[in-house]
């Protein structure tokens, strides 16, 4: 594999995270075969930025779909991209098959790139696929009949409509079935990567502030770029989310409109799930929203899972029919809890700190931070190499009301029962709380019929205040500092 030049190495020092993804793209660039790679993930997560950062100097063709563009607009736009990328004469095309033949002919006749990969980047690809356009059929022809037979083409496809990429490229059952040579699902930043980002932008924040920022914005780079270094996190939230015409005040609507064609059903689902911290079954969601309990709703749920908006899990001891769906997108949850009904209220966030509503949200949001950093928690517990299944659990006995924030089922026949507590100081296990913990463990053991040993694990912001109850009950502890590890 060809080594990166010195300038690329120096430039790379200013890029946050994505080392594994950069390595995949670089390896494909210098491989001895043609490559077809799909890059997908939640809107605003930095897909295009990553591709351009690693490959822009190598682009032969960069074409981006036009939002709302007509069939003719999309075709003309691609033809112009071919002209600009390869410096060739314009060739009018009547349909997508002619466009792809134009591209193939151009590559065949081009001698300036004879000894290196022709990097072809189709960005916002779903917008190119207008109704009845046969766009996908033409792409199938380009790859199957032309590019795959060569060794010098690197085709990258990307788009904010994750479900289109998933359904038409990753799960394609036609001509593109099994044709991808690689795929990259781009996750939001971790806390560690956010910390690197703040350092890069010279934003000074304590770890507690970084944690609170994550509970609102998640690790979405697009949101983090708006943070001003001269303001506190609280002031930034007021400015970005609650101020009139704040940069993120309309993000909720834009997010779902851009990701899904028929987004109203998706919004109904997330707004229902925002009211239930532990999630709901499909039946419960349909009962609350009025959506049909058919395959149509199953598709909506799967699309939200594919985009990282929802998490799906099976509770311990329950079959697939009882699958739970849980809202895990930080910004969506924050918007629905606080922004939706308070847009334009000056200094709303500043004025409502430490209220019961905010305290309740902080507890749930911290739980979601923990779920999004399971690898860090496993490393802190010394079980990184052990296979696990992770879920939440709620007692079927409504009178009991017992629920457990996080259950880590381990292949070594041990279960970590994790209690997650967000607090501004060391957390104290009182006699009353100790009694509740014992009841939870007992209810879990009885209802799940598990034969595994149960270890009580406390995950807190600053750790536990040591006392007799702590020593007798808790087998392991994890603090928020552990979540910042790589």
Coordinates of C-alpha atoms in Angstrom, one line a residue:
X1 CA 0.0 0.0 0.0
X2 CA 1.3 3.5 -0.9
X3 CA 2.2 5.6 2.1
X4 CA 0.6 9.0 2.8
X5 CA 2.7 12.0 1.9
X6 CA 4.1 14.3 4.6
X7 CA 1.5 17.0 4.0
X8 CA -1.3 14.5 4.4
X9 CA 0.1 13.3 7.7
X10 CA 0.4 16.8 9.0
X11 CA -3.1 17.7 7.9
X12 CA -4.4 14.5 9.6
X13 CA -3.2 15.8 12.9
X14 CA -6.0 18.4 12.8
X15 CA -8.8 15.9 12.1
X16 CA -10.8 14.5 15.0
X17 CA -11.2 10.8 15.3
X18 CA -12.4 8.5 12.5
X19 CA -9.1 6.7 12.3
X20 CA -10.7 3.3 11.3
X21 CA -12.8 5.0 8.7
X22 CA -9.9 6.9 7.3
X23 CA -7.9 3.7 7.1
X24 CA -10.6 2.0 5.1
X25 CA -10.9 4.8 2.6
X26 CA -7.1 5.0 2.2
X27 CA -6.8 1.3 1.8
X28 CA -9.4 1.3 -1.0
X29 CA -7.7 4.2 -2.7
X30 CA -4.4 2.2 -3.0
X31 CA -5.8 -1.3 -3.5
X32 CA -5.2 -3.3 -6.7
X33 CA -8.9 -3.7 -7.5
X34 CA -11.9 -1.5 -8.2
X35 CA -13.7 -0.6 -5.1
X36 CA -17.4 0.2 -4.4
X37 CA -18.0 1.7 -0.9
X38 CA -21.1 3.1 0.7
X39 CA -20.8 5.6 3.5
X40 CA -24.0 6.1 5.6
X41 CA -25.2 7.3 8.9
X42 CA -27.3 9.9 10.7
X43 CA -27.7 13.3 9.0
X44 CA -25.2 15.9 10.2
X45 CA -22.6 13.3 11.4
X46 CA -19.9 14.4 8.9
X47 CA -20.0 11.8 6.1
X48 CA -19.2 14.2 3.3
X49 CA -16.6 15.9 5.4
X50 CA -14.8 12.6 6.1
X51 CA -14.8 11.6 2.4
X52 CA -13.6 15.0 1.2
X53 CA -10.9 15.2 3.9
X54 CA -9.4 11.9 3.0
X55 CA -9.9 11.8 -0.8
X56 CA -10.6 15.3 -2.2
X57 CA -7.1 15.6 -3.7
X58 CA -7.8 12.4 -5.5
X59 CA -11.3 13.1 -6.9
X60 CA -11.8 12.4 -10.6
X61 CA -15.5 13.2 -10.3
X62 CA -17.5 14.7 -7.5
X63 CA -21.2 14.9 -8.2
X64 CA -23.9 15.8 -5.6
X65 CA -27.6 15.4 -6.0
X66 CA -29.8 18.4 -6.1
X67 CA -32.4 18.6 -3.3
X68 CA -35.9 18.9 -5.0
X69 CA -34.3 18.8 -8.4
X70 CA -36.2 17.4 -11.3
X71 CA -35.2 14.3 -13.4
X72 CA -33.7 16.6 -16.0
X73 CA -31.9 18.8 -13.4
X74 CA -30.2 15.8 -11.9
X75 CA -29.0 14.4 -15.3
X76 CA -27.7 17.8 -16.5
X77 CA -26.0 18.3 -13.1
X78 CA -24.2 14.9 -13.4
X79 CA -23.1 15.6 -17.0
X80 CA -21.6 19.0 -15.9
X81 CA -19.8 17.2 -13.1
X82 CA -18.2 14.8 -15.7
X83 CA -17.2 17.9 -17.8
X84 CA -15.6 19.6 -14.8
X85 CA -14.0 16.5 -13.3
X86 CA -12.4 15.2 -16.5
X87 CA -12.1 18.4 -18.5
X88 CA -14.0 16.9 -21.5
X89 CA -16.6 18.3 -23.9
X90 CA -20.2 18.3 -22.8
X91 CA -22.3 15.5 -24.1
X92 CA -26.1 15.9 -23.8
X93 CA -27.8 12.8 -22.3
X94 CA -31.5 11.9 -22.3
X95 CA -31.5 9.4 -19.5
X96 CA -29.4 7.9 -16.7
X97 CA -28.1 5.0 -18.9
X98 CA -26.7 7.5 -21.4
X99 CA -25.1 9.4 -18.5
X100 CA -23.4 6.3 -17.2
X101 CA -22.2 5.4 -20.7
X102 CA -20.9 9.0 -21.0
X103 CA -19.0 8.5 -17.7
X104 CA -17.6 5.1 -18.8
X105 CA -16.5 6.4 -22.2
X106 CA -14.8 9.4 -20.5
X107 CA -12.9 7.1 -18.2
X108 CA -11.8 4.8 -21.0
X109 CA -10.5 7.7 -23.1
X110 CA -8.8 9.5 -20.3
X111 CA -5.0 9.2 -20.1
X112 CA -4.2 11.7 -17.4
X113 CA -5.2 9.2 -14.6
X114 CA -3.7 6.2 -16.3
X115 CA -1.6 5.0 -13.3
X116 CA -3.9 5.8 -10.4
X117 CA -7.5 5.2 -9.2
X118 CA -10.3 7.2 -10.7
X119 CA -12.2 8.3 -7.6
X120 CA -15.9 8.8 -8.4
X121 CA -17.9 10.3 -5.5
X122 CA -21.7 10.4 -5.7
X123 CA -22.9 12.5 -2.8
X124 CA -26.6 12.9 -1.7
X125 CA -27.2 10.0 -4.1
X126 CA -30.9 9.6 -2.9
X127 CA -31.8 13.0 -4.4
X128 CA -30.6 11.8 -7.8
X129 CA -33.1 8.9 -7.8
X130 CA -36.2 10.8 -8.8
X131 CA -39.4 8.8 -9.4
X132 CA -39.3 6.4 -12.4
X133 CA -35.9 7.6 -13.3
X134 CA -34.2 4.1 -13.6
X135 CA -31.2 5.8 -11.9
X136 CA -30.4 2.7 -9.8
X137 CA -30.5 0.4 -12.9
X138 CA -27.9 2.7 -14.6
X139 CA -25.6 2.6 -11.6
X140 CA -25.9 -1.2 -11.5
X141 CA -24.8 -1.2 -15.2
X142 CA -21.9 1.1 -14.6
X143 CA -20.6 -1.0 -11.7
X144 CA -21.4 -4.5 -13.0
X145 CA -20.7 -4.2 -16.7
X146 CA -17.9 -1.6 -16.6
X147 CA -16.2 -0.6 -13.3
X148 CA -15.9 -4.0 -11.6
X149 CA -14.1 -5.4 -14.7
X150 CA -11.3 -2.8 -14.2
X151 CA -8.9 -2.4 -11.4
X152 CA -8.7 1.4 -11.2
X153 CA -12.1 2.8 -10.2
X154 CA -13.1 3.8 -6.7
X155 CA -16.8 4.4 -6.5
X156 CA -18.1 6.0 -3.3
X157 CA -21.8 6.6 -2.6
X158 CA -23.2 8.6 0.2
X159 CA -26.4 10.4 1.3
X160 CA -28.3 11.9 4.2
X161 CA -31.4 9.7 3.5
X162 CA -29.8 6.7 5.3
X163 CA -32.8 4.5 4.6
X164 CA -32.4 4.9 0.8
X165 CA -28.8 3.9 1.1
X166 CA -29.7 1.0 3.3
X167 CA -32.6 -0.3 1.2
X168 CA -31.2 0.3 -2.2
X169 CA -27.5 -0.3 -1.8
X170 CA -26.8 -2.3 1.4
X171 CA -29.9 -4.5 1.1
X172 CA -30.2 -4.5 -2.6
X173 CA -31.7 -7.8 -3.9
X174 CA -31.1 -7.0 -7.6
X175 CA -28.0 -6.2 -9.7
X176 CA -26.1 -4.6 -6.8
X177 CA -26.6 -7.5 -4.4
X178 CA -23.3 -8.3 -2.7
X179 CA -21.4 -5.8 -4.9
X180 CA -20.1 -3.5 -2.2
X181 CA -16.5 -4.1 -1.5
X182 CA -16.8 -2.2 1.8
X183 CA -19.2 -0.1 3.8
X184 CA -18.8 2.6 6.5
X185 CA -21.4 3.4 9.1
X186 CA -20.4 6.7 10.5
X187 CA -21.2 7.1 14.2
X188 CA -21.5 10.4 16.1
X189 CA -18.4 11.4 18.1
X190 CA -17.8 9.7 21.4
X191 CA -17.1 11.8 24.5
X192 CA -13.4 11.3 23.9
X193 CA -13.7 12.6 20.3
X194 CA -15.9 15.5 21.5
X195 CA -13.1 16.4 23.9
X196 CA -10.6 16.4 21.1
X197 CA -13.0 18.6 19.0
X198 CA -13.2 21.2 21.8
X199 CA -9.4 21.2 22.1
X200 CA -9.2 21.8 18.4
X201 CA -11.6 24.7 18.5
X202 CA -10.0 26.1 21.7
X203 CA -13.2 25.7 23.7
X204 CA -12.5 25.3 27.4
X205 CA -15.0 23.0 29.2
X206 CA -14.9 20.9 32.3
X207 CA -15.7 17.3 31.9
X208 CA -19.1 17.9 33.6
X209 CA -19.9 20.6 31.0
X210 CA -18.8 18.3 28.2
X211 CA -21.1 15.6 29.6
X212 CA -24.0 18.0 29.8
X213 CA -23.3 19.2 26.2
X214 CA -23.3 15.6 25.0
X215 CA -26.7 15.0 26.8
X216 CA -28.1 17.7 24.5
X217 CA -26.2 17.6 21.3
X218 CA -24.9 14.0 21.3
X219 CA -21.7 13.7 19.4
X220 CA -23.0 15.3 16.2
X221 CA -20.2 17.4 14.8
X222 CA -22.6 19.8 12.9
X223 CA -24.2 20.8 16.2
X224 CA -20.9 21.1 18.1
X225 CA -19.5 23.5 15.5
X226 CA -21.9 26.2 16.6
X227 CA -20.7 26.3 20.2
X228 CA -19.0 29.6 21.0
X229 CA -15.9 29.5 23.1
X230 CA -16.8 32.7 25.0
X231 CA -20.0 31.3 26.3
X232 CA -20.9 28.6 28.9
X233 CA -22.7 25.5 27.8
X234 CA -25.9 26.9 29.3
X235 CA -25.6 30.1 27.4
X236 CA -24.8 28.3 24.2
X237 CA -27.9 26.2 24.6
X238 CA -30.1 29.3 25.0
X239 CA -28.5 30.9 22.0
X240 CA -28.6 27.8 19.7
X241 CA -31.9 26.2 20.6
X242 CA -34.2 28.7 22.3
X243 CA -33.4 32.1 20.8
X244 CA -35.5 33.4 18.0
X245 CA -34.0 32.2 14.7
X246 CA -31.3 30.2 16.7
X247 CA -29.2 28.1 14.4
X248 CA -30.8 24.9 15.7
X249 CA -34.3 26.1 16.4
X250 CA -35.6 24.5 13.2
X251 CA -33.3 21.5 13.2
X252 CA -35.9 19.0 14.4
X253 CA -38.2 19.5 11.4
X254 CA -35.3 19.6 8.9
X255 CA -33.8 16.5 10.4
X256 CA -36.8 14.2 9.7
X257 CA -37.8 15.9 6.5
X258 CA -34.4 15.2 5.0
X259 CA -34.1 11.6 6.2
X260 CA -37.5 10.2 5.3
X261 CA -39.9 10.8 2.4
X262 CA -43.0 10.2 4.4
X263 CA -41.7 11.6 7.6
X264 CA -45.0 12.2 9.5
X265 CA -45.2 8.6 10.7
X266 CA -41.6 8.7 11.8
X267 CA -42.3 11.9 13.9
X268 CA -45.4 10.2 15.4
X269 CA -43.2 7.3 16.6
X270 CA -40.4 9.4 18.1
X271 CA -42.9 11.8 19.8
X272 CA -44.6 8.8 21.4
X273 CA -41.3 7.2 22.5
X274 CA -40.2 10.5 24.0
X275 CA -42.7 9.9 26.7
X276 CA -41.4 6.5 27.8
X277 CA -37.8 6.4 28.9
X278 CA -37.5 2.6 28.8
X279 CA -39.1 2.4 25.4
X280 CA -42.2 0.7 24.0
X281 CA -43.2 -2.4 22.0
X282 CA -44.6 -2.0 18.5
X283 CA -48.1 -2.7 19.7
X284 CA -47.8 0.0 22.4
X285 CA -46.5 2.5 19.8
X286 CA -49.4 1.7 17.5
X287 CA -51.9 2.1 20.3
X288 CA -50.5 5.5 21.2
X289 CA -50.1 6.9 17.7
X290 CA -52.9 5.3 15.8
X291 CA -50.5 3.8 13.2
X292 CA -51.5 0.4 11.8
X293 CA -50.0 -2.7 13.4
X294 CA -48.8 -3.9 10.1
X295 CA -45.6 -4.1 8.1
X296 CA -45.8 -0.4 7.2
X297 CA -45.1 0.5 10.8
X298 CA -42.4 -2.1 11.0
X299 CA -40.6 -0.4 8.1
X300 CA -40.9 3.0 9.9
X301 CA -39.4 1.5 13.0
X302 CA -36.6 -0.2 11.1
X303 CA -35.8 3.0 9.3
X304 CA -35.5 4.9 12.5
X305 CA -33.2 2.2 13.9
X306 CA -31.1 2.2 10.8
X307 CA -30.6 6.0 11.2
X308 CA -29.5 5.7 14.9
X309 CA -32.6 7.5 16.1
X310 CA -34.0 4.5 17.9
X311 CA -32.5 1.5 19.7
X312 CA -34.1 -1.9 19.6
X313 CA -33.6 -4.6 22.2
X314 CA -35.2 -7.7 23.8
X315 CA -35.6 -7.7 27.5
X316 CA -34.0 -10.5 29.5
X317 CA -36.1 -13.7 29.3
X318 CA -38.5 -12.3 26.7
X319 CA -38.9 -13.4 23.0
X320 CA -38.6 -11.3 19.9
X321 CA -42.3 -10.6 20.0
X322 CA -41.7 -8.4 23.0
X323 CA -39.0 -6.3 21.3
X324 CA -38.6 -2.8 22.7
X325 CA -37.9 0.4 20.8
X326 CA -36.3 3.2 22.6
X327 CA -35.6 6.8 21.6
X328 CA -31.8 7.4 21.8
X329 CA -31.2 10.5 19.7
X330 CA -30.1 13.1 22.2
X331 CA -31.1 16.2 20.2
X332 CA -34.6 14.8 19.4
X333 CA -35.2 14.0 23.1
X334 CA -34.0 17.4 24.3
X335 CA -36.1 19.2 21.6
X336 CA -39.3 17.4 22.4
X337 CA -38.8 17.8 26.2
X338 CA -38.0 21.5 26.2
X339 CA -37.5 23.3 22.9
X340 CA -40.7 22.4 21.1
X341 CA -43.0 24.4 23.4
X342 CA -40.5 27.1 24.4
X343 CA -38.9 28.4 21.2
X344 CA -38.3 32.1 21.4
X345 CA -38.4 32.1 25.2
X346 CA -35.3 34.2 26.1
X347 CA -32.9 32.5 28.5
X348 CA -35.3 29.6 29.0
X349 CA -32.5 27.0 29.8
X350 CA -30.7 29.4 32.2
X351 CA -33.9 30.0 34.1
X352 CA -35.0 26.4 34.3
X353 CA -31.8 24.7 35.6
X354 CA -32.3 22.5 38.7
X355 CA -36.1 22.3 38.1
X356 CA -37.7 18.8 38.6
X357 CA -38.3 18.5 34.8
X358 CA -34.7 19.2 34.0
X359 CA -33.4 16.9 36.8
X360 CA -35.6 14.1 35.5
X361 CA -34.4 14.6 31.9
X362 CA -30.7 14.7 33.1
X363 CA -31.2 11.2 34.7
X364 CA -32.5 9.7 31.5
X365 CA -30.1 11.5 29.2
X366 CA -27.2 10.3 31.3
X367 CA -28.5 6.8 30.9
X368 CA -28.4 7.2 27.2
X369 CA -24.8 8.5 27.3
X370 CA -23.9 5.3 29.1
X371 CA -25.6 3.1 26.5
X372 CA -23.7 5.0 23.8
X373 CA -20.4 4.3 25.6
X374 CA -20.8 0.5 26.3
X375 CA -17.3 -0.2 25.2
X376 CA -15.9 2.2 27.7
X377 CA -18.1 0.7 30.5
X378 CA -17.0 -2.8 29.6
X379 CA -13.3 -1.8 29.6
X380 CA -13.8 -0.1 33.0
X381 CA -15.4 -3.4 34.3
X382 CA -12.6 -5.5 32.9
X383 CA -14.9 -7.4 30.5
X384 CA -13.9 -5.9 27.2
X385 CA -13.1 -9.4 25.8
X386 CA -16.3 -11.0 27.0
X387 CA -19.3 -11.4 24.7
X388 CA -22.3 -9.5 26.1
X389 CA -26.0 -8.6 25.4
X390 CA -27.2 -5.3 26.8
X391 CA -30.7 -4.1 27.5
X392 CA -33.0 -2.4 30.1
X393 CA -35.5 -4.3 32.2
X394 CA -38.9 -3.6 33.7
X395 CA -40.9 -5.9 35.9
X396 CA -44.1 -7.3 34.5
X397 CA -45.6 -6.9 38.0
X398 CA -47.0 -3.3 37.8
X399 CA -47.5 -3.2 41.6
X400 CA -43.8 -4.0 42.1
X401 CA -42.7 -1.4 39.6
X402 CA -39.1 -2.5 39.6
X403 CA -37.0 -1.5 36.7
X404 CA -33.3 -1.7 36.0
X405 CA -31.4 0.9 33.9
X406 CA -28.9 -1.4 32.3
X407 CA -28.6 -5.2 32.2
X408 CA -25.3 -6.6 30.9
X409 CA -25.7 -10.4 30.2
X410 CA -22.2 -11.9 29.9
X411 CA -21.2 -15.1 28.2
X412 CA -19.3 -16.1 31.4
X413 CA -22.7 -16.7 33.1
X414 CA -22.7 -13.5 35.1
X415 CA -25.0 -10.5 34.8
X416 CA -24.1 -6.9 35.7
X417 CA -27.2 -5.2 37.1
X418 CA -26.4 -1.5 36.5
X419 CA -27.9 1.4 38.3
X420 CA -27.2 4.7 36.6
X421 CA -27.3 7.8 38.7
X422 CA -26.6 11.4 37.6
X423 CA -25.6 13.6 40.5
X424 CA -23.5 16.7 41.1
X425 CA -21.4 15.1 43.9
X426 CA -20.6 11.6 45.2
X427 CA -23.8 9.5 45.3
X428 CA -24.9 8.1 48.7
X429 CA -26.7 4.8 49.0
X430 CA -29.2 5.4 51.8
X431 CA -31.0 2.7 53.7
X432 CA -34.2 3.3 51.7
X433 CA -32.4 3.1 48.4
X434 CA -30.6 -0.1 49.5
X435 CA -33.9 -1.7 50.2
X436 CA -35.2 -0.7 46.7
X437 CA -32.0 -2.2 45.2
X438 CA -32.5 -5.5 47.0
X439 CA -36.1 -5.6 45.8
X440 CA -35.0 -5.0 42.2
X441 CA -32.5 -7.8 42.3
X442 CA -35.0 -10.2 43.9
X443 CA -37.7 -9.3 41.3
X444 CA -35.3 -9.7 38.4
X445 CA -34.1 -13.1 39.7
X446 CA -37.6 -14.4 40.2
X447 CA -39.1 -13.1 36.9
X448 CA -36.3 -13.9 34.5
X449 CA -35.6 -17.3 36.2
X450 CA -31.9 -16.7 35.5
X451 CA -29.3 -19.0 37.0
X452 CA -26.5 -16.5 36.4
X453 CA -24.9 -14.7 39.3
X454 CA -25.9 -11.0 39.7
X455 CA -23.4 -8.3 40.3
X456 CA -24.7 -4.9 41.3
X457 CA -22.8 -2.2 39.4
X458 CA -23.2 1.5 40.1
X459 CA -22.6 3.9 37.2
X460 CA -22.4 7.5 38.6
X461 CA -21.0 10.9 37.6
X462 CA -18.5 11.2 40.5
X463 CA -18.6 7.8 42.3
X464 CA -20.2 6.6 45.5
X465 CA -19.8 7.9 49.0
X466 CA -18.3 5.0 50.9
X467 CA -20.4 3.6 53.7
X468 CA -21.4 0.2 55.1
X469 CA -24.3 -0.2 52.6
X470 CA -21.9 0.5 49.7
X471 CA -19.4 -2.1 50.9
X472 CA -22.0 -4.8 51.4
X473 CA -24.0 -4.4 48.2
X474 CA -21.9 -3.1 45.3
X475 CA -19.6 -5.3 43.4
X476 CA -18.3 -2.7 40.9
X477 CA -18.3 1.0 40.1
X478 CA -18.0 3.1 37.0
X479 CA -17.7 6.9 37.0
X480 CA -18.4 9.3 34.1
X481 CA -14.6 9.8 33.8
X482 CA -14.4 6.3 32.4
X483 CA -16.7 7.3 29.6
X484 CA -14.2 9.7 28.3
X485 CA -11.6 7.0 27.6
X486 CA -10.8 6.0 24.0

